[in-house]
Each structure stands twice: as structure tokens, then as C-alpha cells.
Amino acid sequence: MSELEPVVLGQPTVGDEELAAVAEVFRSGWLAGAGPACRRFEERFAKIVGTAHALTTSNCGSALFLGLRVLGVKPGDEVIVGDYTFPATGHAVLQAGATPVFADIRPDVWSADPASIEALITPRTVGILAVDVAGQPGDFDEYRAIADKHGLWLFEDAACAAGATYKSRPAGSLADLTAFSFHGRKGITAGEGGALVSDREDLIAHARKLHTYGIEPAITREGSGALPIPEFHELGYNFRLSDVQAAIMNVQLDRLPDLLSARRSVAKRYHEAFENLPGLDVPVELPDREHPWQAYILTVAPEIDRDALALRIREQGVQCNFGTYASHLQPIYGKKQTLPVSADLFARHLAVPMHANLTDAQVDRVIGTVSAALPS
């Protein structure tokens, strides 16, 4: 094992500005969820992602679940889901009582293949849940055409995609609803958290009630001249983001352009170093999209043992991991589908360090370590 300081796979960029924002919330006395800091963030985030409305949530999983609830998903329904994703996407469909049906993926950018989606539609299909894998949006014009043709809704899982664009449109503005994540490895983060965004006021208003046990959040009753006593008409949940986290997220929004620039600089250096290296393929950024590089994932040649390669890299103090999951292979869903592209890449993908804090020396070390670890 290397005695050098490890080069970590992912790392948030936070500092004195976030601490000052948290201190301001402490002084305000409103630390709970769905307060003034949340509302400020929602207004700013909606503008950045190109939608009319945004709702902060406790995490992306709760945003996905709330979105499915307000879209009317029910037991017996089928939802087509891009297969190559952390299983939170499929889990949300199960939690809503429906059945996830997984679509195979494009071999180059790993998002759901429109042809696979179209082939899976049945009379029970109600919508398409498309994933922006590693942050790069999928083929949303094609997804929208399929959804409109068959009378389906379209939901974007943009967990990794803050700052990404598709044909000059920001991730978040590409579907009927979009869910984002602010987990610690994402491009902007409060450690945890999420958001649900849409142009449809009815969907976000309904989600806002559901995320506070089925009633309007307390801030909507501030300053009332009467004594409002909310009534509960619908089963809801506690999926609120705290104002402490929202204060951090407001600073993270200020940082977003610089964070994206730093990640893109690292990705460029990785491309230049790895694109002609035998045994590896670099990730593809399509010309009509801007990739936020939430992760940098190499594809290892079939003849190379990906797991053994990863262990050799880790032994030198450089963190790495598999890419993400071929969801249809996870036991919770039952092995009912055969999706060869997703299954193949699940076995061959290797994620290397990617975050905005990487120094030139650390990038050099990652490049040198990966190159040396490849079999000669």
C-alpha cells in the first residue's frame, strides 16, 4: 500500500463562505426545513435550470418518489427506467408501487437507448424515467417524441447533472419533472439534499404538500392575521431540506461556474492522457451537450481484468471504483431482463478521481498510476 496521501475519488468544495451562510441561519433562528433559506435557493435554482418552479427535498430519492406520486403512479403501472444507474432510480418506482422496466443503454454515453425504450412500451406503461448518466443528459428530443406518441409522461433523473446542457437547454428543463441530488459526491452539495423542478405549478404545489406530511409548510402561514390550523387530507411525508443545508446550497450555486470549469479542466487532461492508451476507452461527450463531469469513467478492454486493475491502482493510494449499476442485475428487481450493453459496461467501467479540488500534481499521479497499472 502506498504511503503517499491518497487521491480521493470525490470531494466537496466547501469553505468559509458556507460556514458564514450557516452562521446566518443560526442567527435567524429558523434551522428547520422549508424555511426562508430553502425558498431563496428554490427561486435561484429554478432560474439556473430553466424551470418555473423548484422544491427542495431531503435527497434525490425523495424527489424521485414525490415526482412519481404527483404524476399519479400506482400499483400495476410500469415505468421504463434507464438501466445504468444507482438503484435509487428503480427503488423510487418500487416505492411508488409500480414496476420498473429497464431499458438498455447506448454504448457510447450510457443513457437509455430510445429504440430500447420504444420496444418496452405496453398498455401498462405510464412514463419514462430517463437518467443523465455521470451527468450527461440522454437523448431527450427522442424521449419526448416517444412519450408524446404513446401518451406518456417524461421524468428526468438529473442526480448528477447540475450545470449540464442538452442542445443549449439546461438539465432540468428537458422533461415534465426533474430530480436533482446534492449528495456529497455531486457537483454542488450540502452533504445531502435534493430538488424537484418543473414548469408545472400543479405538480410542484402537490409535491410541496406531500413533502410536509400533506399540509402546506409552516412558512406559508407566517404573518397570518388569523390562527390557521391546517387539515390533513392526504398521506404525506417528511422530505424537507433543512435551512442549514439550503444556506450551504445557496453558496454552492455561487460556486457552480468555477466548479464546472475545474472539473472540465481535469476531464480534458484525462482525455489527453488516456485516449490513445491501449486497453482503455475514454468517456464520450457529445457535441450537442455540455458534460458536468460528476464522474470520470474509463471503459476497460474486455481482455483486461477490471477488478484486478482497480486493486493495483488502489494499492498506490489512488482511489477508484466501478462505474455504476446495471440495475436489472440487482436481486431486488428479479433477473427477468437481458440487457447486454448495460451488463457489459457494468463489468468493465472504472471510475477514477474526479472533483474540483484536484491539483495538477494529483492529476499527474492519477494518470501515471493508471498507466503503470495496465498490463504490459
Steps between C-alpha positions, in 0.01 A plus 500: 500500500631845410606726787414810296192706586210334318346661197131479584231400252268789583513802729275802566626855459391689811657769718453820696217623278286198586582539870396866489172408332428238765578754774245735346236228519592436863449870576162495324366233734345302212703180466211271411395395153318692227593842640626828353838363390326215318271743321795716391680197365188373321453832319866515394527134403184512286650784297832318456338178376250683281173415673223700659493310829732311736449314826783407736492146640694292750677312219462399136326174592220692671478735200463202265234343721306826538513552126357157434227559758386829350510348152241251626709182487316211664526121548469317171673774304828450316768768480784468247832583671847544353682193628847641567446688826532481875195295605337797675331560163338157482435502875286813468277320250463203737429734791219657296351151455580469129732271303828630356568367150862561410613628160840410362744781438705662227853355500664842465326728753318236708158668513185311401487397135182645345449182295512291817245730666259476207522120495403476869175698487189303596144599591621523863775751425431844648830682463872516427757567773820593316835526678780749426783250552804660668323830431475500118137529385352226287314534168215714626357605164459132415364421847245780467388380158446148636315631806271721294433224246383261773342747743766456770662743742876563495703528823872589506729352766762776498660391828848566358415768247502846663657729242461261206331599174330326208477694174561822699216420742592437865448164665181545697306663217482192277206306648169535682683461831866477599671381819846616612738377771722704732678200650862546604644366171284717276615814322330725755427365845378556853607147596147381425192654344309514176255696291198439280447750217235556235317760294175353631383689805237235582761224532737699720217635718375145559854377573550790745202382701605136492854581616359659817271219620222607263460864608650830388838576664494725806661790315185543292311579823751759625344842561142377484251722682300195604596175668527261205457135593592277205293193421643172378322360196776288348780278627827694487862467610780696660726557199605857576848644459619691808576869475855423615550287190325754278738771621792284389331439166457872438878539525552193285291663226742794509787254459340297220671666199846462655431143611389403149806666348733313735341163424510564127868586525570168674294311243699663218830389654369147552382488137839606369679242715269201456344526154789325322587261783448136397245324718292805588224702336426850626144623561320676216365854521259553213539828311142614568542457879704650781618234743531605869744213569349389827704186439774403258453139393743303287397190305749215546563265206326160532831311519610697810378401847335824613485397868867403512592827329300695757678327787842579351401866471368511856822348630674817382268722701279609210134434569288345225177305472259335259285741298141451609247214496337297227178521699330201340768272652418601856314224687232735633356538150510134405714393206231518232671704227808460283668834429838419345643851460430606858621167643823518299586854607414423862781242488751724322458853630757659732442837669814699588528811721289791381427813700572871488778489761740282304842661459717466193732274698211276604375475143853407389507234769166353392616490139833343588348246738229385258746477213751298705231265629390389154639162396791527258 
